[in-house]
Amino acid sequence: MLRSLRVRLVTVMMLLIILMLAVMGVFLAGGVATHHINAFAGQMEEAFTLRLDFIGALRAGAGADDPPAALKEILTGHSALLGIDNLQRNFYILDAKTGAFLAGSDEQKGAALELTPSILTVLADNTKPAPIDARIGAGYMDFAAPIEGARGVYIVYIKDTNESSQELISQLLSVVFETLVVGVAMAIVLSLVLSKAITTPLERLTRGARRMASGTFAEGAAVAVAVESDDEIGVLTSTFNDMARELQRTLEEVGSERDKLGTLFLHMTDGVASFTRDGAPLQANPSAERMLGCHFSDMPRYDEVLGDVAPLAEVLALCEEPRFLLKECERGGRRLLISLAPFGREGIDGIMAVLHDVTEQHRLDEVRREFVLNVSHELRTPLTNIRSYAETLLDAKDLPPETASSFTQVILREAERMNNIVRDLLSLSRFDYGKLDWHVASFPLDEMLQSIHAAMLLEAERMRHELTLSCQSPLFLTGDRARLEQVVVNVLTNALKYTPAGGRVEVSASQTGDTARIVVRDNGIGIPKEDLPHIFERFYRVDKARTRHSGGTGLGLSIAREIVEAHHGVIDISSVSGEGTTVTISLPVEGEGAS
Ligand code: ADP
């Protein structure tokens, strides 16, 4: 209860008021009492020490016929001097030997008069007055003085009951009390108002801080607390608002970074998986799940997943830079390069595995190696032939002219083959580096096919093939005519080449929608199913010995595909071994042409 600022403030204010008024009451009461005492003492001193006429009159009274009556009369005559009011202050004339009451301003009180210390002092020594007895809280003030006259010694005794001062004090105290009640009431009201002024913004700040602590503002809700004054609380509130804004901005930045990292984690092609020190799976992104062949929810422990790549203990023990292990392994037919490293802020919390699929890289390396091997092999065969025939020509000087001529023919043919290979390789490398000039224009496809048909007809007849052409007319295409002609000639040459004598080769062309389709169909030897996926690879040949003999380089279809794809078209090959092959070239009619 007392921990509330409001209650504390009210209590302090109340105590302050009570304390102030209590001190005031004490001082006022003390002041009033002292004033009365001083006034009494002053009056007594003046009358019985300084006023010689009064003292003389008293002494004369003590020598009169009836001294008590004479003294009473003198004292009554000097009531003003002595402050006698016959109520609180009275005078009494006493016998100096016995202290018996003889006369006085109040006979009744005189009869019941007690022998106070002052009276007793004068009774003991009749020669001098007793000291004035006036003390705070004594209940009365009195003074006794011996008066010696011709008829004996009498005691003049003045006694003040102090009632007026006590009455004044009690009135003052009641005023103080009333002030206290009003003051306390006002203090309560004022301190409530004041404490409300202080605590309301503090409560608002507390609510803001609670909202902040519960993370509400991270979801976009405003945390700002209204600043309603420019005092210390106002400064505190605006500082709080600044802090909340800064914190919100920082949290938003952190959140956005976290989102970015989360998105990266989800969509990165490399797999990332983490495990605890004990090998339990912590996290795995979809790529890691795919590469490791298991979903995170049922991912086994590290030992089962990657234990064969590197034991958990070995990774955890990595303490010298570079703190990671690079290993390769096979998973589900894919080659993975795995980097394993321990992580943790203080000590090691677990291990992180980054999985990189290097299957394609391996395949490309393999293709590159094979390519270099193929190129060397393809060039070495004609070179060897050229060399051996040239050496024979040089060595055997007496060769019959027909033999020498046929040797020269072989050298020429082999040189031509080498030339073709180098030409095709150059074309391919130009495709690879995009360094080809394309001459794009709209041209009649039907006319192009007719001229190819006419040109190939002789070759077909030589091989006793039936070569037919059926073409939708007119049929226009936009592209590089010369290169598209090269594609069709290559495909058609293959059809004639790989069809045994007396076969049938059909060329047809038509347009469906925006696509022109050129189909070359033969009933030749066909392509085995397992070779079909590789048929567009460079230097790929089904029957290497046979096709080489027939003059093929194994690059024709690769070049054809590059050209068709540069025209945004598709070249497709379907074949049944022993039954024949169909090559379909689909090209957009109004394509932007080769790019
Ligand atoms: P090549 O110059 O050796 O003919 P290509 O790239 O044109 O090279 O063809 C690749 C391989 O595809 C050929 O070696 C051949 O084995 C096969 N091939 C292509 N077309 C046909 C076809 N119409 N019939 C049978 N096999 C074919």
XYZ file of C-alpha atoms and ligand atoms in Angstrom:
622
model
C 0.000 0.000 0.000
C 2.716 2.455 1.102
C 4.638 1.573 -2.040
C 2.173 3.587 -4.066
C 3.588 7.026 -4.792
C 0.166 8.597 -4.272
C -0.259 7.166 -0.763
C 3.279 8.130 0.141
C 2.789 11.681 -1.043
C -0.500 12.067 0.875
C 1.090 10.618 4.025
C 4.106 12.904 3.839
C 1.941 15.982 3.288
C -0.332 15.024 6.223
C 2.601 14.429 8.531
C 4.109 17.739 7.453
C 0.920 19.660 8.219
C 0.442 17.877 11.573
C 4.043 18.501 12.539
C 3.907 22.144 11.555
C 0.698 22.832 13.438
C 1.891 20.857 16.499
C 5.050 22.950 16.639
C 2.989 26.071 16.117
C 0.589 25.037 18.921
C 3.476 24.380 21.326
C 5.110 27.703 20.542
C 1.833 29.621 20.782
C 0.892 27.998 24.107
C 4.394 28.559 25.478
C 4.338 32.166 24.255
C 0.968 32.920 25.885
C 2.020 31.324 29.197
C 5.355 33.153 29.203
C 3.593 36.414 28.408
C 1.257 35.976 31.399
C 4.097 35.019 33.721
C 6.213 37.961 32.604
C 3.286 40.367 32.974
C 2.543 39.053 36.525
C 6.192 39.214 37.562
C 6.537 42.729 36.089
C 3.468 43.984 37.897
C 4.574 42.497 41.252
C 8.082 43.828 40.890
C 6.904 47.300 40.014
C 4.381 47.473 42.827
C 6.437 45.991 45.644
C 9.895 47.270 44.626
C 9.547 50.478 42.668
C 6.330 52.033 43.938
C 7.550 53.426 47.258
C 4.281 55.356 47.760
C 2.363 52.098 47.550
C 4.767 50.327 49.892
C 4.587 53.291 52.270
C 0.789 53.238 52.176
C 0.832 49.532 52.954
C 3.152 50.036 55.918
C 0.926 52.855 57.198
C -2.087 50.531 56.777
C -0.288 47.927 58.866
C -0.050 50.486 61.666
C -3.715 51.537 61.505
C -6.372 50.587 64.097
C -7.685 47.735 62.017
C -4.697 46.762 59.920
C -6.441 43.998 57.844
C -9.261 46.380 56.893
C -6.862 49.255 56.201
C -4.618 47.004 54.082
C -7.671 45.670 52.194
C -8.759 49.159 51.410
C -5.270 50.188 50.165
C -4.941 47.054 48.058
C -8.454 47.486 46.627
C -7.458 51.043 45.781
C -4.440 49.733 43.878
C -6.264 46.910 42.067
C -5.266 48.309 38.680
C -1.595 48.394 39.677
C -1.702 44.793 40.882
C -3.994 43.515 38.099
C -6.560 42.358 40.657
C -9.759 41.369 38.886
C -11.372 39.479 41.770
C -11.839 36.495 39.537
C -8.526 34.917 38.562
C -6.279 37.242 40.522
C -7.018 38.120 44.133
C -5.173 39.552 47.085
C -5.195 38.198 50.620
C -3.952 39.608 53.912
C -2.555 36.914 56.158
C -1.261 36.737 59.664
C 2.533 36.748 59.425
C 2.927 34.319 62.316
C 0.314 31.707 61.472
C -0.517 32.384 57.847
C -4.196 32.680 58.811
C -6.468 34.543 56.460
C -7.497 37.901 57.784
C -9.041 39.732 54.834
C -8.971 39.675 51.027
C -10.623 40.526 47.748
C -12.419 37.167 47.796
C -13.432 36.079 51.271
C -14.558 32.671 50.125
C -11.327 31.796 48.381
C -9.396 33.372 51.265
C -11.020 31.088 53.755
C -9.950 28.048 51.728
C -6.483 29.335 51.008
C -3.631 26.835 51.103
C -0.238 27.626 52.503
C 1.765 27.736 49.266
C 5.584 27.649 49.224
C 5.624 31.470 48.813
C 3.505 31.947 52.024
C 5.625 29.406 53.891
C 8.816 31.186 52.797
C 7.558 34.527 54.208
C 6.221 32.813 57.364
C 9.708 31.437 57.899
C 11.379 34.769 57.318
C 9.279 37.914 57.863
C 11.976 40.289 56.809
C 11.813 39.977 52.992
C 9.295 38.984 50.305
C 9.302 35.506 48.849
C 10.543 35.161 45.253
C 7.748 35.462 42.679
C 6.479 31.928 42.020
C 5.400 31.882 38.365
C 6.082 28.716 36.366
C 4.607 27.330 33.164
C 2.241 24.503 33.957
C 2.113 25.234 37.713
C -1.622 26.042 37.650
C -1.183 29.354 39.495
C 1.212 32.274 40.059
C 1.652 33.890 43.426
C 3.644 36.407 45.338
C 3.890 36.945 49.110
C 5.445 39.988 50.761
C 5.705 40.827 54.524
C 4.366 44.298 55.468
C 5.558 45.571 58.770
C 3.605 48.343 60.482
C 3.268 49.756 63.932
C 0.757 47.076 64.910
C 2.731 44.130 63.669
C 3.702 42.193 60.565
C 1.184 41.071 57.925
C 1.579 39.140 54.742
C 0.183 40.593 51.548
C -0.390 37.623 49.270
C -1.337 37.898 45.550
C -2.488 34.772 43.787
C -3.373 34.371 40.095
C -5.116 31.129 39.079
C -3.727 31.385 35.516
C -7.184 30.526 34.209
C -7.196 33.343 31.636
C -3.929 32.232 30.097
C -5.055 28.608 30.125
C -8.317 29.615 28.566
C -6.426 31.571 25.915
C -4.097 28.659 25.363
C -6.976 26.214 25.002
C -8.706 28.589 22.577
C -5.502 28.900 20.607
C -5.070 25.141 20.624
C -8.616 24.610 19.400
C -7.933 27.087 16.574
C -4.726 25.170 15.832
C -6.687 21.926 15.852
C -9.327 23.321 13.525
C -6.544 24.590 11.270
C -5.027 21.158 11.483
C -8.239 19.473 10.354
C -8.738 21.919 7.482
C -5.002 21.780 6.653
C -4.966 18.005 6.604
C -8.069 17.928 4.405
C -6.500 20.444 2.038
C -3.203 18.565 2.114
C -4.985 15.349 1.197
C -6.822 17.015 -1.692
C -3.760 18.927 -2.879
C -1.431 15.968 -2.577
C -3.955 13.788 -4.418
C -4.115 16.353 -7.215
C -0.320 16.690 -7.212
C 0.258 12.969 -7.051
C -2.254 12.467 -9.842
C -0.345 15.003 -11.936
C 2.841 13.063 -11.278
C 1.528 9.527 -11.367
C -0.791 9.801 -14.406
C 2.100 10.358 -16.876
C 4.136 7.787 -14.960
C 1.286 5.281 -15.252
C 1.040 6.063 -18.967
C 4.790 5.522 -19.253
C 4.452 2.246 -17.380
C 1.678 1.100 -19.737
C 3.847 2.086 -22.730
C 6.810 0.230 -21.273
C 4.606 -2.829 -20.650
C 3.371 -2.726 -24.251
C 6.983 -2.435 -25.358
C 8.048 -5.307 -23.122
C 5.255 -7.505 -24.484
C 6.584 -6.740 -27.967
C 3.256 -5.176 -29.091
C 4.989 -2.362 -30.948
C 6.943 -4.837 -32.998
C 3.642 -5.644 -34.693
C 3.148 -2.043 -35.721
C 1.057 -0.805 -32.763
C 2.047 2.661 -31.582
C 3.812 2.759 -28.252
C 4.287 6.529 -28.123
C 3.110 8.087 -24.847
C 1.510 11.564 -25.023
C 3.843 14.313 -23.727
C 1.650 16.735 -21.751
C 4.207 18.900 -19.973
C 7.711 20.164 -20.432
C 8.869 19.396 -16.898
C 11.095 16.495 -15.883
C 8.270 13.984 -16.494
C 7.664 15.511 -19.939
C 11.371 15.179 -20.735
C 11.328 11.603 -19.426
C 8.249 10.803 -21.566
C 9.730 12.232 -24.757
C 13.023 10.442 -24.038
C 11.003 7.238 -23.586
C 9.238 7.875 -26.907
C 12.600 8.446 -28.633
C 13.903 5.245 -27.104
C 10.772 3.317 -28.153
C 11.039 4.683 -31.713
C 14.722 3.769 -31.895
C 14.026 0.332 -30.478
C 11.143 -0.172 -32.912
C 13.355 0.876 -35.838
C 16.122 -1.431 -34.665
C 13.679 -4.297 -34.194
C 12.214 -3.673 -37.647
C 15.699 -3.724 -39.132
C 16.526 -6.893 -37.230
C 13.183 -8.397 -38.321
C 13.791 -7.487 -41.944
C 17.305 -8.935 -41.758
C 15.847 -12.057 -40.168
C 13.207 -12.272 -42.933
C 15.900 -11.831 -45.546
C 17.998 -14.525 -43.960
C 14.915 -16.726 -43.573
C 14.049 -16.306 -47.266
C 17.665 -16.921 -48.202
C 17.700 -19.984 -45.977
C 14.503 -21.296 -47.570
C 15.362 -20.623 -51.177
C 19.115 -20.994 -51.411
C 20.250 -23.756 -53.691
C 22.887 -24.886 -51.237
C 21.610 -27.059 -48.431
C 22.094 -25.949 -44.831
C 21.511 -28.264 -41.878
C 22.504 -27.819 -38.264
C 22.777 -30.300 -35.422
C 23.174 -30.002 -31.662
C 26.331 -31.104 -29.862
C 24.601 -34.440 -29.347
C 23.815 -34.805 -33.027
C 20.071 -34.085 -32.860
C 18.838 -32.163 -35.944
C 18.219 -28.450 -35.267
C 17.355 -26.980 -38.642
C 17.401 -27.921 -42.298
C 16.382 -25.934 -45.331
C 14.428 -27.494 -48.230
C 17.623 -27.885 -50.304
C 19.268 -29.842 -47.482
C 16.131 -31.986 -47.102
C 16.222 -32.708 -50.835
C 19.944 -33.484 -50.886
C 19.840 -35.649 -47.773
C 16.633 -37.326 -48.945
C 14.628 -36.811 -45.750
C 12.209 -34.287 -44.337
C 13.369 -32.324 -41.286
C 10.514 -33.665 -39.137
C 11.826 -37.197 -39.512
C 15.496 -36.419 -40.013
C 17.663 -38.933 -38.153
C 20.595 -37.936 -35.958
C 23.880 -36.646 -37.366
C 25.594 -40.020 -37.150
C 23.043 -41.548 -39.492
C 22.861 -38.599 -41.895
C 26.467 -37.480 -42.203
C 28.390 -39.700 -39.800
C 30.096 -41.485 -42.707
C 31.385 -38.140 -44.092
C 33.015 -37.046 -40.825
C 32.383 -38.305 -37.285
C 30.595 -35.808 -35.023
C 33.445 -35.815 -32.516
C 35.942 -34.900 -35.223
C 33.920 -31.822 -36.255
C 33.324 -30.778 -32.644
C 37.042 -31.046 -31.964
C 37.954 -28.546 -34.698
C 39.573 -25.718 -32.810
C 42.245 -24.378 -35.092
C 41.665 -22.151 -38.110
C 40.240 -22.920 -40.602
C 37.575 -24.409 -38.381
C 35.804 -26.461 -41.032
C 36.093 -29.749 -42.881
C 35.482 -30.064 -46.607
C 34.333 -33.501 -47.728
C 32.732 -35.011 -50.797
C 30.170 -37.771 -50.748
C 27.415 -39.437 -52.764
C 23.769 -39.098 -51.747
C 20.912 -40.435 -53.869
C 23.049 -40.519 -57.003
C 24.183 -36.911 -56.520
C 27.692 -35.784 -55.710
C 27.758 -33.448 -52.714
C 30.538 -31.203 -51.445
C 29.954 -30.814 -47.718
C 31.479 -28.193 -45.458
C 31.206 -29.039 -41.754
C 31.966 -26.544 -39.019
C 31.237 -26.190 -35.307
C 29.287 -23.109 -34.152
C 28.531 -21.410 -30.857
C 29.102 -18.132 -29.067
C 30.847 -19.386 -26.005
C 31.948 -22.929 -26.441
C 30.392 -25.143 -29.072
C 26.597 -25.308 -29.396
C 26.498 -27.664 -32.350
C 27.630 -28.140 -35.893
C 26.575 -26.668 -39.183
C 26.680 -28.514 -42.500
C 26.575 -26.649 -45.814
C 25.834 -28.968 -48.718
C 26.724 -28.012 -52.257
C 25.514 -30.175 -55.156
C 28.519 -30.568 -57.452
C 26.954 -33.249 -59.692
C 26.514 -30.834 -62.586
C 30.007 -29.420 -62.082
C 31.400 -32.934 -62.152
C 29.383 -33.724 -65.244
C 30.589 -30.554 -66.965
C 34.172 -31.362 -66.028
C 33.575 -34.800 -67.473
C 32.015 -33.338 -70.643
C 34.925 -30.914 -71.002
C 37.461 -33.685 -70.569
C 35.550 -35.866 -73.028
C 35.285 -32.949 -75.433
C 39.033 -32.326 -75.409
C 39.566 -36.058 -75.813
C 37.081 -36.183 -78.692
C 38.591 -33.183 -80.470
C 42.083 -34.664 -80.161
C 40.830 -38.023 -81.304
C 38.800 -36.646 -84.222
C 41.732 -34.596 -85.452
C 44.330 -37.269 -84.858
C 42.633 -39.858 -87.103
C 42.670 -37.756 -90.312
C 46.089 -36.368 -89.386
C 47.516 -39.874 -89.018
C 45.988 -40.817 -92.358
C 47.345 -37.699 -94.052
C 50.766 -38.282 -92.571
C 51.037 -41.938 -93.517
C 49.764 -41.375 -97.090
C 52.094 -38.377 -97.559
C 55.074 -40.375 -96.230
C 54.245 -43.239 -98.590
C 54.043 -40.799 -101.496
C 57.416 -39.355 -100.529
C 59.148 -42.664 -99.845
C 57.803 -44.729 -102.743
C 58.894 -42.585 -105.687
C 58.018 -45.217 -108.298
C 54.324 -45.575 -107.388
C 51.987 -46.008 -110.328
C 50.319 -42.671 -111.134
C 46.757 -44.043 -110.379
C 47.863 -45.179 -106.899
C 49.612 -41.887 -106.235
C 46.501 -40.057 -107.386
C 44.206 -42.155 -105.131
C 46.598 -41.481 -102.196
C 46.397 -37.789 -102.915
C 42.576 -38.097 -103.008
C 42.660 -39.690 -99.548
C 44.887 -36.882 -98.250
C 42.494 -34.334 -99.716
C 39.418 -36.073 -98.245
C 41.006 -36.311 -94.811
C 42.077 -32.668 -94.986
C 38.517 -31.802 -95.957
C 37.227 -33.728 -92.948
C 39.619 -31.917 -90.641
C 38.494 -28.690 -92.197
C 34.841 -29.610 -91.528
C 35.603 -30.474 -87.915
C 37.464 -27.226 -87.331
C 34.685 -25.273 -89.100
C 32.000 -26.903 -86.941
C 34.017 -26.353 -83.772
C 34.476 -22.710 -84.685
C 30.729 -22.335 -85.279
C 29.994 -23.906 -81.908
C 32.493 -21.730 -80.106
C 30.953 -18.668 -81.769
C 27.560 -19.831 -80.474
C 29.083 -20.260 -77.029
C 30.491 -16.744 -77.003
C 27.547 -15.169 -78.846
C 29.818 -13.811 -81.543
C 27.707 -14.703 -84.561
C 26.173 -12.232 -86.967
C 22.578 -13.059 -87.763
C 20.905 -11.918 -90.926
C 17.291 -11.944 -89.922
C 14.625 -11.420 -92.561
C 11.271 -12.800 -93.583
C 11.632 -15.474 -96.270
C 9.438 -18.120 -97.922
C 10.095 -21.391 -96.116
C 8.361 -23.441 -98.822
C 10.774 -22.074 -101.414
C 13.771 -22.805 -99.187
C 12.657 -26.422 -98.684
C 12.057 -26.862 -102.420
C 15.582 -25.728 -103.250
C 17.070 -28.045 -100.568
C 14.931 -30.883 -101.914
C 16.174 -30.216 -105.435
C 19.794 -30.082 -104.288
C 19.573 -33.330 -102.284
C 17.566 -35.254 -104.828
C 20.679 -36.380 -106.735
C 22.320 -37.680 -103.570
C 19.060 -39.482 -102.628
C 18.868 -41.084 -106.055
C 22.472 -42.181 -105.769
C 21.499 -44.039 -102.611
C 18.286 -45.198 -104.265
C 16.154 -43.424 -101.636
C 12.734 -42.054 -102.276
C 12.870 -38.392 -101.174
C 9.532 -36.588 -100.997
C 8.557 -33.069 -100.025
C 5.092 -31.898 -99.009
C 4.863 -28.305 -97.975
C 2.069 -25.930 -97.137
C 2.346 -22.959 -99.492
C 2.859 -20.098 -99.091
C 4.698 -20.408 -95.782
C 6.769 -17.511 -94.514
C 9.269 -17.514 -91.684
C 11.365 -14.789 -90.067
C 14.961 -15.720 -89.340
C 18.439 -16.269 -90.702
C 17.691 -18.217 -93.900
C 21.239 -19.472 -94.476
C 21.553 -20.916 -90.978
C 18.085 -22.474 -91.000
C 19.001 -24.002 -94.370
C 22.132 -25.431 -92.684
C 19.882 -27.048 -90.028
C 17.522 -28.656 -92.541
C 20.418 -29.828 -94.752
C 22.126 -31.399 -91.730
C 18.976 -33.200 -90.582
C 18.172 -34.325 -94.124
C 21.765 -35.488 -94.744
C 21.554 -37.567 -91.548
C 18.245 -39.082 -92.701
C 19.766 -40.054 -96.059
C 23.022 -41.197 -94.443
C 21.495 -43.360 -91.736
C 18.923 -45.012 -93.970
C 19.956 -48.147 -95.853
C 19.769 -47.974 -99.649
C 16.267 -48.000 -101.063
C 14.778 -46.232 -98.052
C 12.143 -43.512 -97.836
C 12.778 -39.993 -96.586
C 9.880 -37.536 -96.248
C 10.204 -33.819 -95.692
C 7.064 -31.900 -94.764
C 6.321 -28.409 -93.514
C 3.141 -26.785 -92.218
C 1.970 -23.977 -89.969
C -0.239 -24.402 -86.920
C -1.093 -21.161 -85.164
C 2.084 -19.135 -84.760
C 4.359 -22.116 -85.237
C 5.876 -23.518 -88.384
C 6.828 -27.166 -88.174
C 9.422 -28.874 -90.421
C 9.395 -32.644 -90.115
C 12.065 -34.940 -91.619
C 11.072 -38.591 -91.371
C 13.063 -41.608 -92.530
C 12.690 -45.364 -92.237
C 16.392 -45.913 -91.581
C 18.387 -47.611 -88.861
C 16.914 -45.452 -86.089
C 18.571 -44.526 -82.814
C 18.628 -46.823 -79.747
C 16.549 -45.533 -76.845
C 19.554 -45.125 -74.510
C 21.354 -42.905 -77.052
C 18.435 -40.550 -77.666
C 19.016 -38.279 -74.597
C 22.625 -37.671 -75.702
C 22.067 -37.186 -79.383
C 22.474 -33.382 -79.233
C 25.744 -33.562 -77.255
C 28.885 -32.522 -79.026
C 30.744 -35.374 -80.739
C 28.047 -37.820 -79.703
C 27.629 -40.551 -82.220
C 25.693 -43.767 -81.912
C 28.037 -45.968 -83.891
C 31.325 -44.127 -83.781
C 33.265 -46.210 -86.316
C 30.450 -46.265 -88.832
C 29.479 -42.628 -88.631
C 33.074 -41.475 -88.803
C 33.460 -43.573 -91.908
C 30.385 -41.864 -93.365
C 32.094 -38.505 -92.883
C 30.110 -37.355 -89.816
C 31.747 -35.200 -87.120
C 29.145 -35.725 -84.394
C 28.700 -31.939 -84.209
C 25.888 -31.463 -86.762
C 22.926 -31.875 -84.391
C 24.608 -29.733 -81.677
C 24.956 -26.906 -84.182
C 21.379 -27.488 -85.423
C 20.025 -27.159 -81.891
C 22.034 -23.971 -81.222
C 20.615 -22.389 -84.397
C 17.006 -23.454 -83.726
C 17.139 -22.277 -80.107
C 18.622 -18.953 -81.200
C 15.412 -18.591 -83.264
C 13.375 -19.362 -80.105
C 12.404 -22.674 -81.632
C 12.670 -26.331 -80.568
C 14.296 -29.284 -82.288
C 13.041 -32.655 -81.222
C 14.083 -36.136 -82.267
C 12.096 -39.329 -81.876
C 13.285 -42.659 -83.101
C 12.741 -46.398 -82.910
C 15.840 -48.462 -83.430
C 15.588 -50.357 -86.706
C 12.388 -48.587 -87.772
C 13.338 -45.024 -88.471
C 13.767 -41.529 -87.102
C 11.634 -38.394 -87.087
C 13.163 -34.972 -86.511
C 10.728 -32.121 -85.808
C 11.850 -28.502 -85.975
C 9.315 -26.045 -84.530
C 9.885 -22.336 -85.171
C 7.820 -19.259 -84.326
C 6.541 -17.735 -87.568
C 6.779 -14.110 -86.456
C 9.728 -14.597 -84.167
C 12.093 -11.745 -83.453
C 14.649 -13.888 -85.166
C 17.944 -15.078 -83.936
C 19.453 -13.376 -80.964
P 27.098 -36.674 -87.601
O 27.825 -35.625 -88.301
O 27.945 -37.771 -87.055
O 25.942 -37.163 -88.366
P 25.165 -35.471 -85.935
O 25.292 -34.602 -84.773
O 24.438 -34.913 -87.096
O 26.577 -35.986 -86.315
O 24.416 -36.769 -85.480
C 24.809 -37.374 -84.276
C 24.524 -38.846 -84.317
O 23.156 -39.095 -84.325
C 24.990 -39.525 -85.563
O 26.328 -39.902 -85.452
C 24.085 -40.708 -85.668
O 24.584 -41.780 -84.922
C 22.799 -40.234 -85.026
N 21.778 -39.845 -86.013
C 21.478 -38.602 -86.407
N 20.443 -38.599 -87.278
C 20.082 -39.900 -87.451
C 19.066 -40.545 -88.216
N 18.212 -39.882 -89.006
N 18.993 -41.906 -88.123
C 19.843 -42.591 -87.323
N 20.803 -42.034 -86.549
C 20.923 -40.680 -86.635
